[in-house]
Amino acid sequence: VMDAKSLRLISGANVQLHITDGMTESEFPGVTNSQGLYNHSWTLDPASKPGAYKVVANVSVPGYIPRTYGANFQVQGQLLVQVNLAKGVVNPGDAQILTVNVLDATTKQKISGASVAGKISSSKKFSSITDGNGITSYSWNISPVSGGTISKIALNVDHKGYSALSKIVTFKTGKSINLLGPPQENQTK
């Protein structure tokens, strides 16, 4: 806090902070220090609901007109993403099914309308939106000529009011089976 004309720092100014989410309000009174500063820090309750919060500072000093200053900050929720692959090992040519369940990490409520984007082994891309139960799924066929590998699925999950979340899951493909041509025989010489 400083004098508007002389820019002299004012110690001893009364500061009243009001922090609200629109439903509950907290107050934090204080006084500026010798450098005209008042600092207040707090830890948000992990159960704080996501959304906009408002901070208002009322400042008063005898002999000055009281002032009010405001600012806003946003609290992002945390997502909990559960991923299930239908098969841990998939044979070439068979289908694999990925099911994604998106929940609020704190309340465990299902999140409908979450965006789920994925990339399978850096080639196949997909995107989907969770349904009313917070679930989406994607199925695809494994190439009949790819086998004996580990496939990686990179997922990005996002929803308004929540921090985006990235997750990687893997699965194995079985060995390719040669269905064309004569069977290979072991020959020893």
Short mmCIF file of N, CA, C and O in Angstrom, two decimals, residues 48-184:
data_model
loop_
_atom_site.label_atom_id
_atom_site.label_comp_id
_atom_site.label_asym_id
_atom_site.label_seq_id
_atom_site.Cartn_x
_atom_site.Cartn_y
_atom_site.Cartn_z
N SER A 48 -12.41 -28.77 -2.07
CA SER A 48 -12.96 -27.54 -2.65
C SER A 48 -13.55 -27.85 -4.01
O SER A 48 -12.96 -28.57 -4.81
N LYS A 49 -14.73 -27.30 -4.25
CA LYS A 49 -15.36 -27.59 -5.53
C LYS A 49 -14.69 -26.78 -6.64
O LYS A 49 -14.25 -25.65 -6.42
N PRO A 50 -14.58 -27.37 -7.83
CA PRO A 50 -14.01 -26.65 -8.96
C PRO A 50 -14.87 -25.44 -9.31
O PRO A 50 -16.08 -25.45 -9.11
N GLY A 51 -14.23 -24.40 -9.82
CA GLY A 51 -14.96 -23.22 -10.26
C GLY A 51 -14.19 -21.95 -9.97
O GLY A 51 -13.03 -21.97 -9.57
N ALA A 52 -14.88 -20.83 -10.18
CA ALA A 52 -14.27 -19.51 -10.00
C ALA A 52 -14.37 -19.06 -8.55
O ALA A 52 -15.41 -19.22 -7.92
N TYR A 53 -13.28 -18.52 -8.05
CA TYR A 53 -13.23 -17.95 -6.71
C TYR A 53 -12.86 -16.48 -6.84
O TYR A 53 -12.12 -16.10 -7.75
N LYS A 54 -13.36 -15.68 -5.93
CA LYS A 54 -13.10 -14.24 -5.97
C LYS A 54 -12.39 -13.83 -4.69
O LYS A 54 -12.74 -14.28 -3.60
N VAL A 55 -11.37 -12.98 -4.84
CA VAL A 55 -10.64 -12.42 -3.71
C VAL A 55 -10.85 -10.91 -3.75
O VAL A 55 -10.61 -10.27 -4.77
N VAL A 56 -11.34 -10.36 -2.64
CA VAL A 56 -11.54 -8.91 -2.52
C VAL A 56 -10.73 -8.43 -1.32
O VAL A 56 -10.80 -9.02 -0.24
N ALA A 57 -9.95 -7.36 -1.52
CA ALA A 57 -9.17 -6.76 -0.44
C ALA A 57 -9.71 -5.37 -0.17
O ALA A 57 -9.74 -4.52 -1.05
N ASN A 58 -10.17 -5.16 1.05
CA ASN A 58 -10.59 -3.83 1.50
C ASN A 58 -9.42 -3.24 2.30
O ASN A 58 -8.95 -3.86 3.25
N VAL A 59 -8.94 -2.07 1.87
CA VAL A 59 -7.78 -1.45 2.50
C VAL A 59 -8.19 -0.10 3.07
O VAL A 59 -8.82 0.72 2.39
N SER A 60 -7.83 0.11 4.34
CA SER A 60 -8.14 1.41 4.96
C SER A 60 -6.97 1.90 5.81
O SER A 60 -6.27 1.11 6.43
N VAL A 61 -6.76 3.21 5.75
CA VAL A 61 -5.71 3.89 6.52
C VAL A 61 -6.33 5.20 7.00
O VAL A 61 -6.93 5.92 6.20
N PRO A 62 -6.18 5.51 8.29
CA PRO A 62 -6.71 6.81 8.75
C PRO A 62 -6.14 7.96 7.92
O PRO A 62 -4.95 7.99 7.62
N GLY A 63 -7.02 8.85 7.50
CA GLY A 63 -6.62 10.00 6.70
C GLY A 63 -6.68 9.75 5.19
O GLY A 63 -6.39 10.64 4.41
N TYR A 64 -7.02 8.54 4.76
CA TYR A 64 -7.12 8.18 3.34
C TYR A 64 -8.51 7.63 3.05
O TYR A 64 -9.21 7.13 3.94
N ILE A 65 -8.91 7.72 1.79
CA ILE A 65 -10.18 7.13 1.36
C ILE A 65 -9.98 5.62 1.26
O ILE A 65 -9.03 5.16 0.62
N PRO A 66 -10.87 4.83 1.90
CA PRO A 66 -10.74 3.37 1.81
C PRO A 66 -10.86 2.90 0.36
O PRO A 66 -11.59 3.48 -0.45
N ARG A 67 -10.12 1.85 0.01
CA ARG A 67 -10.13 1.29 -1.35
C ARG A 67 -10.46 -0.19 -1.30
O ARG A 67 -10.18 -0.88 -0.33
N THR A 68 -11.03 -0.64 -2.41
CA THR A 68 -11.36 -2.05 -2.56
C THR A 68 -10.74 -2.55 -3.86
O THR A 68 -10.88 -1.90 -4.90
N TYR A 69 -10.06 -3.69 -3.81
CA TYR A 69 -9.41 -4.29 -4.97
C TYR A 69 -9.90 -5.74 -5.09
O TYR A 69 -10.09 -6.41 -4.08
N GLY A 70 -10.10 -6.19 -6.31
CA GLY A 70 -10.59 -7.56 -6.50
C GLY A 70 -9.79 -8.32 -7.54
O GLY A 70 -9.16 -7.74 -8.42
N ALA A 71 -9.80 -9.63 -7.40
CA ALA A 71 -9.15 -10.54 -8.36
C ALA A 71 -9.89 -11.87 -8.32
O ALA A 71 -10.63 -12.16 -7.37
N ASN A 72 -9.70 -12.67 -9.34
CA ASN A 72 -10.34 -13.99 -9.41
C ASN A 72 -9.28 -15.06 -9.64
O ASN A 72 -8.22 -14.79 -10.20
N PHE A 73 -9.60 -16.26 -9.23
CA PHE A 73 -8.77 -17.42 -9.58
C PHE A 73 -9.69 -18.60 -9.80
O PHE A 73 -10.83 -18.62 -9.36
N GLN A 74 -9.18 -19.57 -10.51
CA GLN A 74 -9.95 -20.74 -10.93
C GLN A 74 -9.42 -21.98 -10.22
O GLN A 74 -8.21 -22.21 -10.20
N VAL A 75 -10.32 -22.78 -9.65
CA VAL A 75 -9.93 -24.07 -9.07
C VAL A 75 -10.32 -25.16 -10.05
O VAL A 75 -11.48 -25.24 -10.48
N GLN A 76 -9.33 -25.95 -10.45
CA GLN A 76 -9.57 -27.05 -11.38
C GLN A 76 -9.78 -28.34 -10.58
O GLN A 76 -9.06 -28.60 -9.63
N GLY A 77 -10.76 -29.14 -11.00
CA GLY A 77 -10.97 -30.44 -10.39
C GLY A 77 -9.94 -31.43 -10.93
O GLY A 77 -9.24 -31.16 -11.91
N GLN A 78 -9.83 -32.57 -10.29
CA GLN A 78 -8.91 -33.62 -10.72
C GLN A 78 -9.72 -34.79 -11.26
O GLN A 78 -10.71 -35.20 -10.65
N LEU A 79 -9.29 -35.32 -12.38
CA LEU A 79 -9.96 -36.46 -12.99
C LEU A 79 -9.33 -37.76 -12.51
O LEU A 79 -8.13 -37.83 -12.26
N LEU A 80 -10.16 -38.78 -12.40
CA LEU A 80 -9.71 -40.15 -12.16
C LEU A 80 -10.09 -40.92 -13.41
O LEU A 80 -11.27 -40.94 -13.80
N VAL A 81 -9.11 -41.51 -14.07
CA VAL A 81 -9.36 -42.22 -15.32
C VAL A 81 -9.02 -43.70 -15.11
O VAL A 81 -7.90 -44.04 -14.73
N GLN A 82 -10.02 -44.54 -15.34
CA GLN A 82 -9.83 -45.98 -15.25
C GLN A 82 -9.86 -46.54 -16.67
O GLN A 82 -10.77 -46.23 -17.43
N VAL A 83 -8.86 -47.36 -17.00
CA VAL A 83 -8.73 -47.89 -18.35
C VAL A 83 -8.76 -49.41 -18.27
O VAL A 83 -8.10 -50.01 -17.43
N ASN A 84 -9.52 -50.01 -19.17
CA ASN A 84 -9.60 -51.47 -19.23
C ASN A 84 -9.40 -51.90 -20.68
O ASN A 84 -10.04 -51.39 -21.59
N LEU A 85 -8.51 -52.85 -20.88
CA LEU A 85 -8.32 -53.47 -22.19
C LEU A 85 -8.98 -54.85 -22.13
O LEU A 85 -8.79 -55.58 -21.16
N ALA A 86 -9.75 -55.18 -23.16
CA ALA A 86 -10.46 -56.45 -23.17
C ALA A 86 -9.49 -57.63 -23.11
O ALA A 86 -9.77 -58.64 -22.48
N LYS A 87 -8.34 -57.49 -23.74
CA LYS A 87 -7.36 -58.59 -23.78
C LYS A 87 -5.98 -58.06 -23.46
O LYS A 87 -5.56 -57.04 -23.99
N GLY A 88 -5.26 -58.78 -22.61
CA GLY A 88 -3.88 -58.43 -22.30
C GLY A 88 -2.94 -58.84 -23.42
O GLY A 88 -1.95 -58.20 -23.69
N VAL A 89 -3.30 -59.95 -24.10
CA VAL A 89 -2.55 -60.42 -25.27
C VAL A 89 -3.56 -60.63 -26.39
O VAL A 89 -4.58 -61.32 -26.21
N VAL A 90 -3.31 -59.99 -27.54
CA VAL A 90 -4.23 -60.06 -28.68
C VAL A 90 -3.51 -60.73 -29.84
O VAL A 90 -2.38 -60.38 -30.17
N ASN A 91 -4.18 -61.69 -30.46
CA ASN A 91 -3.60 -62.35 -31.63
C ASN A 91 -3.75 -61.46 -32.85
O ASN A 91 -4.75 -60.74 -32.99
N PRO A 92 -2.78 -61.48 -33.75
CA PRO A 92 -2.88 -60.69 -34.98
C PRO A 92 -4.18 -61.03 -35.70
O PRO A 92 -4.57 -62.19 -35.79
N GLY A 93 -4.88 -60.00 -36.18
CA GLY A 93 -6.16 -60.17 -36.86
C GLY A 93 -7.36 -60.10 -35.94
O GLY A 93 -8.49 -59.92 -36.39
N ASP A 94 -7.16 -60.23 -34.62
CA ASP A 94 -8.27 -60.17 -33.67
C ASP A 94 -8.56 -58.72 -33.28
O ASP A 94 -7.78 -57.81 -33.53
N ALA A 95 -9.70 -58.52 -32.64
CA ALA A 95 -10.11 -57.19 -32.19
C ALA A 95 -9.62 -56.94 -30.76
O ALA A 95 -9.51 -57.87 -29.96
N GLN A 96 -9.32 -55.69 -30.48
CA GLN A 96 -9.01 -55.24 -29.13
C GLN A 96 -10.02 -54.17 -28.78
O GLN A 96 -10.44 -53.39 -29.65
N ILE A 97 -10.47 -54.13 -27.52
CA ILE A 97 -11.44 -53.14 -27.07
C ILE A 97 -10.86 -52.40 -25.87
O ILE A 97 -10.42 -53.02 -24.91
N LEU A 98 -10.86 -51.09 -25.97
CA LEU A 98 -10.40 -50.20 -24.91
C LEU A 98 -11.64 -49.54 -24.30
O LEU A 98 -12.45 -48.96 -25.02
N THR A 99 -11.79 -49.64 -22.98
CA THR A 99 -12.90 -48.98 -22.28
C THR A 99 -12.30 -47.99 -21.28
O THR A 99 -11.41 -48.35 -20.51
N VAL A 100 -12.80 -46.75 -21.33
CA VAL A 100 -12.31 -45.68 -20.45
C VAL A 100 -13.46 -45.19 -19.59
O VAL A 100 -14.53 -44.87 -20.10
N ASN A 101 -13.22 -45.15 -18.28
CA ASN A 101 -14.21 -44.67 -17.32
C ASN A 101 -13.64 -43.41 -16.68
O ASN A 101 -12.53 -43.46 -16.13
N VAL A 102 -14.36 -42.28 -16.74
CA VAL A 102 -13.85 -41.01 -16.23
C VAL A 102 -14.71 -40.58 -15.04
O VAL A 102 -15.95 -40.50 -15.14
N LEU A 103 -14.03 -40.30 -13.91
CA LEU A 103 -14.69 -39.91 -12.67
C LEU A 103 -14.05 -38.66 -12.10
O LEU A 103 -12.90 -38.35 -12.41
N ASP A 104 -14.79 -37.97 -11.22
CA ASP A 104 -14.21 -36.90 -10.42
C ASP A 104 -13.36 -37.59 -9.35
O ASP A 104 -13.85 -38.46 -8.64
N ALA A 105 -12.10 -37.22 -9.24
CA ALA A 105 -11.18 -37.91 -8.34
C ALA A 105 -11.58 -37.77 -6.87
O ALA A 105 -11.31 -38.65 -6.07
N THR A 106 -12.25 -36.68 -6.51
CA THR A 106 -12.63 -36.45 -5.13
C THR A 106 -13.96 -37.08 -4.79
O THR A 106 -14.08 -37.81 -3.81
N THR A 107 -14.97 -36.80 -5.61
CA THR A 107 -16.33 -37.25 -5.29
C THR A 107 -16.67 -38.62 -5.87
O THR A 107 -17.66 -39.21 -5.50
N LYS A 108 -15.86 -39.08 -6.82
CA LYS A 108 -16.08 -40.34 -7.56
C LYS A 108 -17.34 -40.29 -8.42
O LYS A 108 -17.84 -41.31 -8.85
N GLN A 109 -17.85 -39.09 -8.70
CA GLN A 109 -19.00 -38.95 -9.59
C GLN A 109 -18.57 -39.17 -11.03
O GLN A 109 -17.46 -38.79 -11.43
N LYS A 110 -19.44 -39.78 -11.81
CA LYS A 110 -19.18 -40.04 -13.22
C LYS A 110 -19.16 -38.72 -13.99
O LYS A 110 -20.00 -37.86 -13.76
N ILE A 111 -18.20 -38.58 -14.90
CA ILE A 111 -18.07 -37.35 -15.68
C ILE A 111 -18.54 -37.63 -17.11
O ILE A 111 -17.85 -38.29 -17.88
N SER A 112 -19.71 -37.12 -17.44
CA SER A 112 -20.19 -37.26 -18.82
C SER A 112 -19.68 -36.09 -19.64
O SER A 112 -19.42 -35.01 -19.12
N GLY A 113 -19.47 -36.32 -20.93
CA GLY A 113 -19.00 -35.26 -21.82
C GLY A 113 -17.51 -35.03 -21.79
O GLY A 113 -17.03 -34.06 -22.36
N ALA A 114 -16.75 -35.92 -21.12
CA ALA A 114 -15.28 -35.78 -21.11
C ALA A 114 -14.74 -36.18 -22.48
O ALA A 114 -15.21 -37.13 -23.09
N SER A 115 -13.75 -35.45 -22.94
CA SER A 115 -13.12 -35.74 -24.23
C SER A 115 -11.98 -36.73 -24.00
O SER A 115 -11.12 -36.51 -23.16
N VAL A 116 -12.00 -37.83 -24.76
CA VAL A 116 -10.95 -38.84 -24.68
C VAL A 116 -10.32 -38.96 -26.06
O VAL A 116 -11.00 -39.32 -27.02
N ALA A 117 -9.04 -38.65 -26.15
CA ALA A 117 -8.31 -38.77 -27.42
C ALA A 117 -7.17 -39.75 -27.20
O ALA A 117 -6.55 -39.77 -26.13
N GLY A 118 -6.90 -40.55 -28.22
CA GLY A 118 -5.84 -41.53 -28.07
C GLY A 118 -5.07 -41.76 -29.33
O GLY A 118 -5.51 -41.44 -30.43
N LYS A 119 -3.87 -42.30 -29.14
CA LYS A 119 -3.01 -42.69 -30.26
C LYS A 119 -2.48 -44.07 -29.93
O LYS A 119 -1.92 -44.29 -28.86
N ILE A 120 -2.68 -45.00 -30.86
CA ILE A 120 -2.26 -46.38 -30.67
C ILE A 120 -0.96 -46.60 -31.43
O ILE A 120 -0.93 -46.47 -32.65
N SER A 121 0.10 -46.92 -30.69
CA SER A 121 1.42 -47.20 -31.27
C SER A 121 1.83 -46.17 -32.32
O SER A 121 2.32 -46.51 -33.39
N SER A 122 1.61 -44.91 -32.03
CA SER A 122 2.03 -43.78 -32.87
C SER A 122 1.45 -43.78 -34.28
O SER A 122 1.94 -43.08 -35.14
N SER A 123 0.40 -44.56 -34.52
CA SER A 123 -0.14 -44.56 -35.89
C SER A 123 -1.66 -44.33 -35.91
O SER A 123 -2.13 -43.42 -36.55
N LYS A 124 -2.42 -45.14 -35.25
CA LYS A 124 -3.88 -45.03 -35.29
C LYS A 124 -4.35 -44.05 -34.21
O LYS A 124 -3.97 -44.16 -33.05
N LYS A 125 -5.16 -43.07 -34.62
CA LYS A 125 -5.70 -42.07 -33.70
C LYS A 125 -7.20 -42.25 -33.56
O LYS A 125 -7.87 -42.67 -34.50
N PHE A 126 -7.72 -41.90 -32.39
CA PHE A 126 -9.17 -41.93 -32.18
C PHE A 126 -9.54 -40.85 -31.17
O PHE A 126 -8.71 -40.37 -30.41
N SER A 127 -10.81 -40.47 -31.18
CA SER A 127 -11.32 -39.54 -30.17
C SER A 127 -12.78 -39.88 -29.91
O SER A 127 -13.49 -40.39 -30.79
N SER A 128 -13.20 -39.61 -28.69
CA SER A 128 -14.55 -39.96 -28.27
C SER A 128 -14.95 -39.08 -27.09
O SER A 128 -14.11 -38.40 -26.51
N ILE A 129 -16.22 -39.13 -26.75
CA ILE A 129 -16.78 -38.38 -25.63
C ILE A 129 -17.46 -39.39 -24.69
O ILE A 129 -18.15 -40.30 -25.15
N THR A 130 -17.25 -39.21 -23.38
CA THR A 130 -17.88 -40.13 -22.43
C THR A 130 -19.40 -39.93 -22.41
O THR A 130 -19.89 -38.81 -22.58
N ASP A 131 -20.11 -41.02 -22.16
CA ASP A 131 -21.58 -40.98 -22.11
C ASP A 131 -22.06 -40.54 -20.72
O ASP A 131 -21.26 -40.11 -19.89
N GLY A 132 -23.35 -40.67 -20.47
CA GLY A 132 -23.94 -40.27 -19.19
C GLY A 132 -23.41 -41.04 -18.00
O GLY A 132 -23.54 -40.61 -16.86
N ASN A 133 -22.79 -42.18 -18.24
CA ASN A 133 -22.18 -42.99 -17.18
C ASN A 133 -20.68 -42.75 -17.05
O ASN A 133 -19.99 -43.47 -16.34
N GLY A 134 -20.16 -41.75 -17.80
CA GLY A 134 -18.74 -41.44 -17.75
C GLY A 134 -17.87 -42.44 -18.48
O GLY A 134 -16.68 -42.53 -18.22
N ILE A 135 -18.47 -43.20 -19.41
CA ILE A 135 -17.75 -44.28 -20.09
C ILE A 135 -17.72 -44.05 -21.60
O ILE A 135 -18.69 -43.56 -22.18
N THR A 136 -16.61 -44.42 -22.20
CA THR A 136 -16.50 -44.49 -23.65
C THR A 136 -15.64 -45.70 -23.99
O THR A 136 -14.86 -46.16 -23.15
N SER A 137 -15.83 -46.22 -25.19
CA SER A 137 -15.00 -47.36 -25.59
C SER A 137 -14.64 -47.22 -27.06
O SER A 137 -15.30 -46.51 -27.82
N TYR A 138 -13.58 -47.91 -27.43
CA TYR A 138 -13.09 -47.89 -28.80
C TYR A 138 -12.57 -49.28 -29.11
O TYR A 138 -11.88 -49.90 -28.30
N SER A 139 -12.95 -49.80 -30.28
CA SER A 139 -12.45 -51.12 -30.68
C SER A 139 -11.82 -51.03 -32.06
O SER A 139 -12.20 -50.19 -32.87
N TRP A 140 -10.84 -51.87 -32.29
CA TRP A 140 -10.15 -51.91 -33.57
C TRP A 140 -9.57 -53.31 -33.75
O TRP A 140 -9.41 -54.06 -32.79
N ASN A 141 -9.25 -53.63 -35.00
CA ASN A 141 -8.63 -54.92 -35.31
C ASN A 141 -7.12 -54.75 -35.38
O ASN A 141 -6.62 -53.78 -35.95
N ILE A 142 -6.44 -55.70 -34.82
CA ILE A 142 -4.98 -55.73 -34.85
C ILE A 142 -4.57 -56.23 -36.23
O ILE A 142 -5.15 -57.18 -36.76
N SER A 143 -3.58 -55.63 -36.81
CA SER A 143 -3.10 -56.04 -38.14
C SER A 143 -2.72 -57.52 -38.12
O SER A 143 -2.06 -57.98 -37.19
N PRO A 144 -3.15 -58.25 -39.14
CA PRO A 144 -2.83 -59.68 -39.17
C PRO A 144 -1.35 -59.96 -39.40
O PRO A 144 -0.89 -61.08 -39.20
N VAL A 145 -0.58 -58.97 -39.80
CA VAL A 145 0.85 -59.20 -40.04
C VAL A 145 1.73 -58.66 -38.92
O VAL A 145 2.94 -58.78 -38.97
N SER A 146 1.12 -58.04 -37.93
CA SER A 146 1.93 -57.54 -36.81
C SER A 146 1.78 -58.52 -35.65
O SER A 146 0.69 -58.85 -35.26
N GLY A 147 2.85 -58.96 -35.15
CA GLY A 147 2.78 -59.90 -34.05
C GLY A 147 4.04 -59.87 -33.22
O GLY A 147 5.09 -59.40 -33.65
N GLY A 148 3.91 -60.38 -32.01
CA GLY A 148 5.05 -60.46 -31.11
C GLY A 148 5.57 -59.11 -30.66
O GLY A 148 6.75 -58.96 -30.38
N THR A 149 4.69 -58.11 -30.60
CA THR A 149 5.12 -56.76 -30.20
C THR A 149 4.33 -56.29 -28.99
O THR A 149 3.32 -56.88 -28.62
N ILE A 150 4.79 -55.20 -28.41
CA ILE A 150 4.05 -54.53 -27.34
C ILE A 150 3.51 -53.24 -27.93
O ILE A 150 4.26 -52.44 -28.48
N SER A 151 2.21 -53.07 -27.86
CA SER A 151 1.57 -51.86 -28.38
C SER A 151 1.28 -50.90 -27.24
O SER A 151 0.90 -51.31 -26.14
N LYS A 152 1.47 -49.62 -27.52
CA LYS A 152 1.27 -48.57 -26.52
C LYS A 152 0.08 -47.72 -26.94
O LYS A 152 -0.03 -47.33 -28.10
N ILE A 153 -0.78 -47.40 -25.97
CA ILE A 153 -1.90 -46.50 -26.21
C ILE A 153 -1.69 -45.27 -25.32
O ILE A 153 -1.63 -45.38 -24.10
N ALA A 154 -1.54 -44.10 -25.95
CA ALA A 154 -1.40 -42.84 -25.22
C ALA A 154 -2.76 -42.16 -25.19
O ALA A 154 -3.35 -41.90 -26.24
N LEU A 155 -3.27 -41.90 -24.00
CA LEU A 155 -4.59 -41.28 -23.84
C LEU A 155 -4.46 -39.88 -23.26
O LEU A 155 -3.63 -39.64 -22.38
N ASN A 156 -5.31 -38.97 -23.75
CA ASN A 156 -5.44 -37.63 -23.19
C ASN A 156 -6.91 -37.43 -22.86
O ASN A 156 -7.76 -37.58 -23.75
N VAL A 157 -7.20 -37.11 -21.60
CA VAL A 157 -8.58 -36.95 -21.14
C VAL A 157 -8.74 -35.52 -20.63
O VAL A 157 -7.91 -35.04 -19.86
N ASP A 158 -9.83 -34.87 -21.05
CA ASP A 158 -10.03 -33.47 -20.71
C ASP A 158 -11.52 -33.21 -20.49
O ASP A 158 -12.37 -33.82 -21.16
N HIS A 159 -11.83 -32.30 -19.57
CA HIS A 159 -13.20 -31.85 -19.35
C HIS A 159 -13.15 -30.47 -18.73
O HIS A 159 -12.27 -30.19 -17.89
N LYS A 160 -14.05 -29.60 -19.13
CA LYS A 160 -14.07 -28.23 -18.61
C LYS A 160 -14.16 -28.25 -17.08
O LYS A 160 -14.94 -28.99 -16.51
N GLY A 161 -13.32 -27.44 -16.46
CA GLY A 161 -13.31 -27.35 -15.00
C GLY A 161 -12.38 -28.36 -14.34
O GLY A 161 -12.29 -28.40 -13.13
N TYR A 162 -11.69 -29.15 -15.15
CA TYR A 162 -10.77 -30.17 -14.62
C TYR A 162 -9.41 -30.03 -15.29
O TYR A 162 -9.32 -29.64 -16.44
N SER A 163 -8.38 -30.41 -14.57
CA SER A 163 -7.04 -30.47 -15.15
C SER A 163 -7.01 -31.65 -16.11
O SER A 163 -7.51 -32.73 -15.80
N ALA A 164 -6.42 -31.45 -17.29
CA ALA A 164 -6.30 -32.52 -18.27
C ALA A 164 -5.39 -33.62 -17.70
O ALA A 164 -4.52 -33.35 -16.87
N LEU A 165 -5.62 -34.84 -18.16
CA LEU A 165 -4.86 -35.99 -17.66
C LEU A 165 -4.38 -36.82 -18.83
O LEU A 165 -5.13 -37.06 -19.78
N SER A 166 -3.13 -37.25 -18.78
CA SER A 166 -2.56 -38.14 -19.80
C SER A 166 -2.21 -39.46 -19.15
O SER A 166 -1.77 -39.49 -18.00
N LYS A 167 -2.41 -40.53 -19.89
CA LYS A 167 -2.16 -41.86 -19.36
C LYS A 167 -1.70 -42.76 -20.50
O LYS A 167 -2.14 -42.61 -21.63
N ILE A 168 -0.80 -43.70 -20.20
CA ILE A 168 -0.31 -44.65 -21.20
C ILE A 168 -0.60 -46.06 -20.70
O ILE A 168 -0.32 -46.38 -19.54
N VAL A 169 -1.16 -46.89 -21.59
CA VAL A 169 -1.39 -48.30 -21.28
C VAL A 169 -0.78 -49.13 -22.41
O VAL A 169 -0.62 -48.64 -23.53
N THR A 170 -0.43 -50.37 -22.11
CA THR A 170 0.19 -51.22 -23.12
C THR A 170 -0.51 -52.58 -23.16
O THR A 170 -1.17 -52.98 -22.20
N PHE A 171 -0.35 -53.27 -24.29
CA PHE A 171 -0.80 -54.64 -24.43
C PHE A 171 0.12 -55.35 -25.41
O PHE A 171 0.84 -54.71 -26.17
N LYS A 172 0.10 -56.68 -25.38
CA LYS A 172 0.97 -57.47 -26.25
C LYS A 172 0.18 -58.06 -27.40
O LYS A 172 -1.00 -58.38 -27.25
N THR A 173 0.84 -58.21 -28.53
CA THR A 173 0.25 -58.96 -29.64
C THR A 173 1.00 -60.28 -29.73
O THR A 173 2.22 -60.34 -29.57
N GLY A 174 0.21 -61.35 -29.95
CA GLY A 174 0.81 -62.67 -30.06
C GLY A 174 1.63 -62.80 -31.33
O GLY A 174 1.67 -61.89 -32.17
N LYS A 175 2.28 -63.92 -31.48
CA LYS A 175 3.11 -64.17 -32.66
C LYS A 175 2.24 -64.33 -33.90
O LYS A 175 1.15 -64.88 -33.84
N SER A 176 2.74 -63.84 -35.02
CA SER A 176 2.04 -64.00 -36.29
C SER A 176 2.03 -65.47 -36.68
O SER A 176 3.00 -66.20 -36.45
N ILE A 177 0.94 -65.90 -37.27
CA ILE A 177 0.82 -67.28 -37.74
C ILE A 177 0.83 -67.24 -39.25
O ILE A 177 0.02 -66.55 -39.87
N ASN A 178 1.74 -67.98 -39.88
CA ASN A 178 1.85 -68.01 -41.33
C ASN A 178 0.77 -68.94 -41.87
O ASN A 178 0.86 -70.15 -41.74
N LEU A 179 -0.27 -68.39 -42.49
CA LEU A 179 -1.37 -69.18 -43.00
C LEU A 179 -1.23 -69.47 -44.48
O LEU A 179 -1.97 -70.26 -45.03
N LEU A 180 -0.31 -68.81 -45.16
CA LEU A 180 -0.12 -69.01 -46.60
C LEU A 180 1.19 -69.73 -46.84
O LEU A 180 2.19 -69.49 -46.16
N GLY A 181 1.22 -70.58 -47.83
CA GLY A 181 2.46 -71.26 -48.18
C GLY A 181 2.64 -72.54 -47.39
O GLY A 181 1.89 -72.84 -46.48
N PRO A 182 3.65 -73.28 -47.76
CA PRO A 182 3.88 -74.57 -47.10
C PRO A 182 4.41 -74.36 -45.69
O PRO A 182 5.02 -73.33 -45.39
N PRO A 183 4.14 -75.29 -44.82
CA PRO A 183 4.67 -75.18 -43.45
C PRO A 183 6.19 -75.21 -43.48
O PRO A 183 6.79 -75.88 -44.33
N GLN A 184 6.79 -74.48 -42.61
CA GLN A 184 8.26 -74.44 -42.56
C GLN A 184 8.74 -75.62 -41.75
O GLN A 184 8.20 -75.93 -40.68
#
